[in-house]
Amino acid sequence: MSLDISHKPNYFLFAQLLVRFIETHPPTHPTTQLQIPLSQLQEIFQGDAAATSINLEGILNIANEYKVETLSGDKKLIQSYEIDNEQLNLVLDLNAQAISEMIQGKALIAPDASLQE
């Protein structure tokens, strides 16, 4: 019997979980900054400690490609991000127009997984 075991993290799954969290917990107006404690991020990633540490940059790179359909074209949901090691927070700067459209019910546009390396 042969089992193929892969220890490769599913970056796209974790990016999807992060974006769904943003979708259900959008920042309040007028701020477009969302701070997520790393302990809460580990809960979002279903207890995967590697996803909140060594794999976080790769996950954020994919989550950064999510877009929202707007009247002036598709806008990235996340404009920039920073990992605050002193406060143990993930700080996301979100696009105000994308957040507004998302709250109004516009669909998120996921990045094409077949184009990623």
JSON list of C-alpha atoms in Angstrom, two decimals:
[
{"chain": "A", "resi": 1, "resn": "MET", "atom": "CA", "xyz": [0.00, 0.00, 0.00]},
{"chain": "A", "resi": 2, "resn": "SER", "atom": "CA", "xyz": [1.32, 3.42, -0.97]},
{"chain": "A", "resi": 3, "resn": "LEU", "atom": "CA", "xyz": [0.05, 6.69, 0.41]},
{"chain": "A", "resi": 4, "resn": "ASP", "atom": "CA", "xyz": [0.91, 10.01, -1.13]},
{"chain": "A", "resi": 5, "resn": "ILE", "atom": "CA", "xyz": [1.36, 12.40, 1.74]},
{"chain": "A", "resi": 6, "resn": "SER", "atom": "CA", "xyz": [1.79, 16.06, 1.11]},
{"chain": "A", "resi": 7, "resn": "HIS", "atom": "CA", "xyz": [2.87, 18.57, 3.69]},
{"chain": "A", "resi": 8, "resn": "LYS", "atom": "CA", "xyz": [2.32, 21.48, 1.34]},
{"chain": "A", "resi": 9, "resn": "PRO", "atom": "CA", "xyz": [0.15, 24.17, 2.91]},
{"chain": "A", "resi": 10, "resn": "ASN", "atom": "CA", "xyz": [-2.98, 25.16, 1.05]},
{"chain": "A", "resi": 11, "resn": "TYR", "atom": "CA", "xyz": [-2.27, 28.86, 0.65]},
{"chain": "A", "resi": 12, "resn": "PHE", "atom": "CA", "xyz": [-5.42, 29.43, -1.40]},
{"chain": "A", "resi": 13, "resn": "LEU", "atom": "CA", "xyz": [-7.63, 27.90, 1.28]},
{"chain": "A", "resi": 14, "resn": "PHE", "atom": "CA", "xyz": [-6.11, 30.09, 3.98]},
{"chain": "A", "resi": 15, "resn": "ALA", "atom": "CA", "xyz": [-6.35, 33.19, 1.75]},
{"chain": "A", "resi": 16, "resn": "GLN", "atom": "CA", "xyz": [-10.02, 32.36, 1.17]},
{"chain": "A", "resi": 17, "resn": "LEU", "atom": "CA", "xyz": [-10.59, 32.00, 4.93]},
{"chain": "A", "resi": 18, "resn": "LEU", "atom": "CA", "xyz": [-8.94, 35.37, 5.57]},
{"chain": "A", "resi": 19, "resn": "VAL", "atom": "CA", "xyz": [-10.97, 37.13, 2.88]},
{"chain": "A", "resi": 20, "resn": "ARG", "atom": "CA", "xyz": [-14.22, 35.58, 4.14]},
{"chain": "A", "resi": 21, "resn": "PHE", "atom": "CA", "xyz": [-13.34, 36.85, 7.61]},
{"chain": "A", "resi": 22, "resn": "ILE", "atom": "CA", "xyz": [-12.88, 40.36, 6.17]},
{"chain": "A", "resi": 23, "resn": "GLU", "atom": "CA", "xyz": [-16.18, 39.97, 4.34]},
{"chain": "A", "resi": 24, "resn": "THR", "atom": "CA", "xyz": [-18.05, 39.10, 7.53]},
{"chain": "A", "resi": 25, "resn": "HIS", "atom": "CA", "xyz": [-16.16, 41.61, 9.72]},
{"chain": "A", "resi": 26, "resn": "PRO", "atom": "CA", "xyz": [-15.68, 44.70, 7.55]},
{"chain": "A", "resi": 27, "resn": "PRO", "atom": "CA", "xyz": [-14.12, 47.74, 9.21]},
{"chain": "A", "resi": 28, "resn": "THR", "atom": "CA", "xyz": [-16.50, 50.46, 10.28]},
{"chain": "A", "resi": 29, "resn": "HIS", "atom": "CA", "xyz": [-16.69, 53.72, 8.39]},
{"chain": "A", "resi": 30, "resn": "PRO", "atom": "CA", "xyz": [-14.63, 55.93, 8.04]},
{"chain": "A", "resi": 31, "resn": "THR", "atom": "CA", "xyz": [-11.63, 53.70, 8.80]},
{"chain": "A", "resi": 32, "resn": "THR", "atom": "CA", "xyz": [-10.41, 51.22, 6.24]},
{"chain": "A", "resi": 33, "resn": "GLN", "atom": "CA", "xyz": [-7.81, 49.67, 8.49]},
{"chain": "A", "resi": 34, "resn": "LEU", "atom": "CA", "xyz": [-8.48, 46.29, 10.01]},
{"chain": "A", "resi": 35, "resn": "GLN", "atom": "CA", "xyz": [-6.28, 44.96, 12.81]},
{"chain": "A", "resi": 36, "resn": "ILE", "atom": "CA", "xyz": [-6.44, 41.24, 13.47]},
{"chain": "A", "resi": 37, "resn": "PRO", "atom": "CA", "xyz": [-4.58, 39.81, 16.48]},
{"chain": "A", "resi": 38, "resn": "LEU", "atom": "CA", "xyz": [-2.35, 36.90, 15.48]},
{"chain": "A", "resi": 39, "resn": "SER", "atom": "CA", "xyz": [-4.15, 34.71, 18.04]},
{"chain": "A", "resi": 40, "resn": "GLN", "atom": "CA", "xyz": [-7.45, 35.39, 16.25]},
{"chain": "A", "resi": 41, "resn": "LEU", "atom": "CA", "xyz": [-5.73, 34.79, 12.91]},
{"chain": "A", "resi": 42, "resn": "GLN", "atom": "CA", "xyz": [-4.71, 31.34, 14.13]},
{"chain": "A", "resi": 43, "resn": "GLU", "atom": "CA", "xyz": [-8.40, 30.65, 14.88]},
{"chain": "A", "resi": 44, "resn": "ILE", "atom": "CA", "xyz": [-9.34, 31.84, 11.38]},
{"chain": "A", "resi": 45, "resn": "PHE", "atom": "CA", "xyz": [-6.74, 29.44, 9.97]},
{"chain": "A", "resi": 46, "resn": "GLN", "atom": "CA", "xyz": [-8.27, 26.59, 11.98]},
{"chain": "A", "resi": 47, "resn": "GLY", "atom": "CA", "xyz": [-5.40, 26.24, 14.44]},
{"chain": "A", "resi": 48, "resn": "ASP", "atom": "CA", "xyz": [-2.64, 25.97, 11.85]},
{"chain": "A", "resi": 49, "resn": "ALA", "atom": "CA", "xyz": [0.33, 27.60, 13.59]},
{"chain": "A", "resi": 50, "resn": "ALA", "atom": "CA", "xyz": [2.47, 27.54, 10.43]},
{"chain": "A", "resi": 51, "resn": "ALA", "atom": "CA", "xyz": [-0.15, 29.60, 8.58]},
{"chain": "A", "resi": 52, "resn": "THR", "atom": "CA", "xyz": [0.21, 32.41, 11.13]},
{"chain": "A", "resi": 53, "resn": "SER", "atom": "CA", "xyz": [3.98, 32.32, 11.12]},
{"chain": "A", "resi": 54, "resn": "ILE", "atom": "CA", "xyz": [6.18, 31.05, 8.29]},
{"chain": "A", "resi": 55, "resn": "ASN", "atom": "CA", "xyz": [3.43, 30.76, 5.66]},
{"chain": "A", "resi": 56, "resn": "LEU", "atom": "CA", "xyz": [1.66, 34.04, 6.41]},
{"chain": "A", "resi": 57, "resn": "GLU", "atom": "CA", "xyz": [3.48, 36.10, 3.76]},
{"chain": "A", "resi": 58, "resn": "GLY", "atom": "CA", "xyz": [2.51, 33.64, 1.00]},
{"chain": "A", "resi": 59, "resn": "ILE", "atom": "CA", "xyz": [-1.10, 33.61, 2.18]},
{"chain": "A", "resi": 60, "resn": "LEU", "atom": "CA", "xyz": [-1.21, 37.41, 2.24]},
{"chain": "A", "resi": 61, "resn": "ASN", "atom": "CA", "xyz": [0.24, 37.59, -1.27]},
{"chain": "A", "resi": 62, "resn": "ILE", "atom": "CA", "xyz": [-2.72, 35.55, -2.53]},
{"chain": "A", "resi": 63, "resn": "ALA", "atom": "CA", "xyz": [-5.31, 37.35, -0.38]},
{"chain": "A", "resi": 64, "resn": "ASN", "atom": "CA", "xyz": [-3.92, 40.61, -1.76]},
{"chain": "A", "resi": 65, "resn": "GLU", "atom": "CA", "xyz": [-5.15, 39.58, -5.23]},
{"chain": "A", "resi": 66, "resn": "TYR", "atom": "CA", "xyz": [-8.85, 39.40, -4.29]},
{"chain": "A", "resi": 67, "resn": "LYS", "atom": "CA", "xyz": [-10.89, 42.09, -6.00]},
{"chain": "A", "resi": 68, "resn": "VAL", "atom": "CA", "xyz": [-14.38, 43.57, -5.77]},
{"chain": "A", "resi": 69, "resn": "GLU", "atom": "CA", "xyz": [-16.42, 44.65, -8.76]},
{"chain": "A", "resi": 70, "resn": "THR", "atom": "CA", "xyz": [-17.07, 48.42, -8.71]},
{"chain": "A", "resi": 71, "resn": "LEU", "atom": "CA", "xyz": [-18.51, 50.93, -11.16]},
{"chain": "A", "resi": 72, "resn": "SER", "atom": "CA", "xyz": [-15.01, 52.21, -11.92]},
{"chain": "A", "resi": 73, "resn": "GLY", "atom": "CA", "xyz": [-13.57, 48.73, -12.51]},
{"chain": "A", "resi": 74, "resn": "ASP", "atom": "CA", "xyz": [-12.39, 45.92, -10.31]},
{"chain": "A", "resi": 75, "resn": "LYS", "atom": "CA", "xyz": [-10.63, 47.16, -7.15]},
{"chain": "A", "resi": 76, "resn": "LYS", "atom": "CA", "xyz": [-8.30, 45.19, -4.93]},
{"chain": "A", "resi": 77, "resn": "LEU", "atom": "CA", "xyz": [-9.82, 44.51, -1.53]},
{"chain": "A", "resi": 78, "resn": "ILE", "atom": "CA", "xyz": [-6.49, 44.78, 0.33]},
{"chain": "A", "resi": 79, "resn": "GLN", "atom": "CA", "xyz": [-4.35, 47.78, -0.58]},
{"chain": "A", "resi": 80, "resn": "SER", "atom": "CA", "xyz": [-1.47, 46.90, 1.74]},
{"chain": "A", "resi": 81, "resn": "TYR", "atom": "CA", "xyz": [-0.68, 44.84, 4.80]},
{"chain": "A", "resi": 82, "resn": "GLU", "atom": "CA", "xyz": [1.79, 44.87, 7.63]},
{"chain": "A", "resi": 83, "resn": "ILE", "atom": "CA", "xyz": [2.64, 42.35, 10.31]},
{"chain": "A", "resi": 84, "resn": "ASP", "atom": "CA", "xyz": [3.12, 44.23, 13.58]},
{"chain": "A", "resi": 85, "resn": "ASN", "atom": "CA", "xyz": [5.48, 42.00, 15.55]},
{"chain": "A", "resi": 86, "resn": "GLU", "atom": "CA", "xyz": [5.46, 44.27, 18.60]},
{"chain": "A", "resi": 87, "resn": "GLN", "atom": "CA", "xyz": [1.67, 44.28, 19.05]},
{"chain": "A", "resi": 88, "resn": "LEU", "atom": "CA", "xyz": [1.24, 40.80, 17.47]},
{"chain": "A", "resi": 89, "resn": "ASN", "atom": "CA", "xyz": [-1.32, 42.08, 14.94]},
{"chain": "A", "resi": 90, "resn": "LEU", "atom": "CA", "xyz": [-1.90, 41.76, 11.25]},
{"chain": "A", "resi": 91, "resn": "VAL", "atom": "CA", "xyz": [-2.75, 45.26, 9.98]},
{"chain": "A", "resi": 92, "resn": "LEU", "atom": "CA", "xyz": [-4.70, 45.39, 6.71]},
{"chain": "A", "resi": 93, "resn": "ASP", "atom": "CA", "xyz": [-5.29, 48.62, 4.81]},
{"chain": "A", "resi": 94, "resn": "LEU", "atom": "CA", "xyz": [-8.43, 48.02, 2.78]},
{"chain": "A", "resi": 95, "resn": "ASN", "atom": "CA", "xyz": [-9.75, 49.86, -0.26]},
{"chain": "A", "resi": 96, "resn": "ALA", "atom": "CA", "xyz": [-12.67, 52.03, 0.89]},
{"chain": "A", "resi": 97, "resn": "GLN", "atom": "CA", "xyz": [-14.53, 51.75, -2.42]},
{"chain": "A", "resi": 98, "resn": "ALA", "atom": "CA", "xyz": [-14.12, 47.97, -2.51]},
{"chain": "A", "resi": 99, "resn": "ILE", "atom": "CA", "xyz": [-15.36, 47.67, 1.09]},
{"chain": "A", "resi": 100, "resn": "SER", "atom": "CA", "xyz": [-18.37, 49.86, 0.32]},
{"chain": "A", "resi": 101, "resn": "GLU", "atom": "CA", "xyz": [-19.31, 47.80, -2.72]},
{"chain": "A", "resi": 102, "resn": "MET", "atom": "CA", "xyz": [-18.75, 44.54, -0.84]},
{"chain": "A", "resi": 103, "resn": "ILE", "atom": "CA", "xyz": [-21.07, 45.68, 1.96]},
{"chain": "A", "resi": 104, "resn": "GLN", "atom": "CA", "xyz": [-23.69, 46.51, -0.69]},
{"chain": "A", "resi": 105, "resn": "GLY", "atom": "CA", "xyz": [-23.50, 42.92, -1.92]},
{"chain": "A", "resi": 106, "resn": "LYS", "atom": "CA", "xyz": [-21.02, 42.99, -4.80]},
{"chain": "A", "resi": 107, "resn": "ALA", "atom": "CA", "xyz": [-19.24, 39.72, -5.32]},
{"chain": "A", "resi": 108, "resn": "LEU", "atom": "CA", "xyz": [-15.61, 39.09, -4.52]},
{"chain": "A", "resi": 109, "resn": "ILE", "atom": "CA", "xyz": [-13.43, 38.08, -7.44]},
{"chain": "A", "resi": 110, "resn": "ALA", "atom": "CA", "xyz": [-10.95, 35.38, -6.45]},
{"chain": "A", "resi": 111, "resn": "PRO", "atom": "CA", "xyz": [-7.52, 35.14, -8.08]},
{"chain": "A", "resi": 112, "resn": "ASP", "atom": "CA", "xyz": [-7.05, 32.42, -10.68]},
{"chain": "A", "resi": 113, "resn": "ALA", "atom": "CA", "xyz": [-5.24, 29.56, -8.92]},
{"chain": "A", "resi": 114, "resn": "SER", "atom": "CA", "xyz": [-4.02, 28.12, -12.23]},
{"chain": "A", "resi": 115, "resn": "LEU", "atom": "CA", "xyz": [-1.95, 31.27, -12.89]},
{"chain": "A", "resi": 116, "resn": "GLN", "atom": "CA", "xyz": [-0.09, 31.12, -9.56]},
{"chain": "A", "resi": 117, "resn": "GLU", "atom": "CA", "xyz": [3.22, 29.41, -9.03]}
]
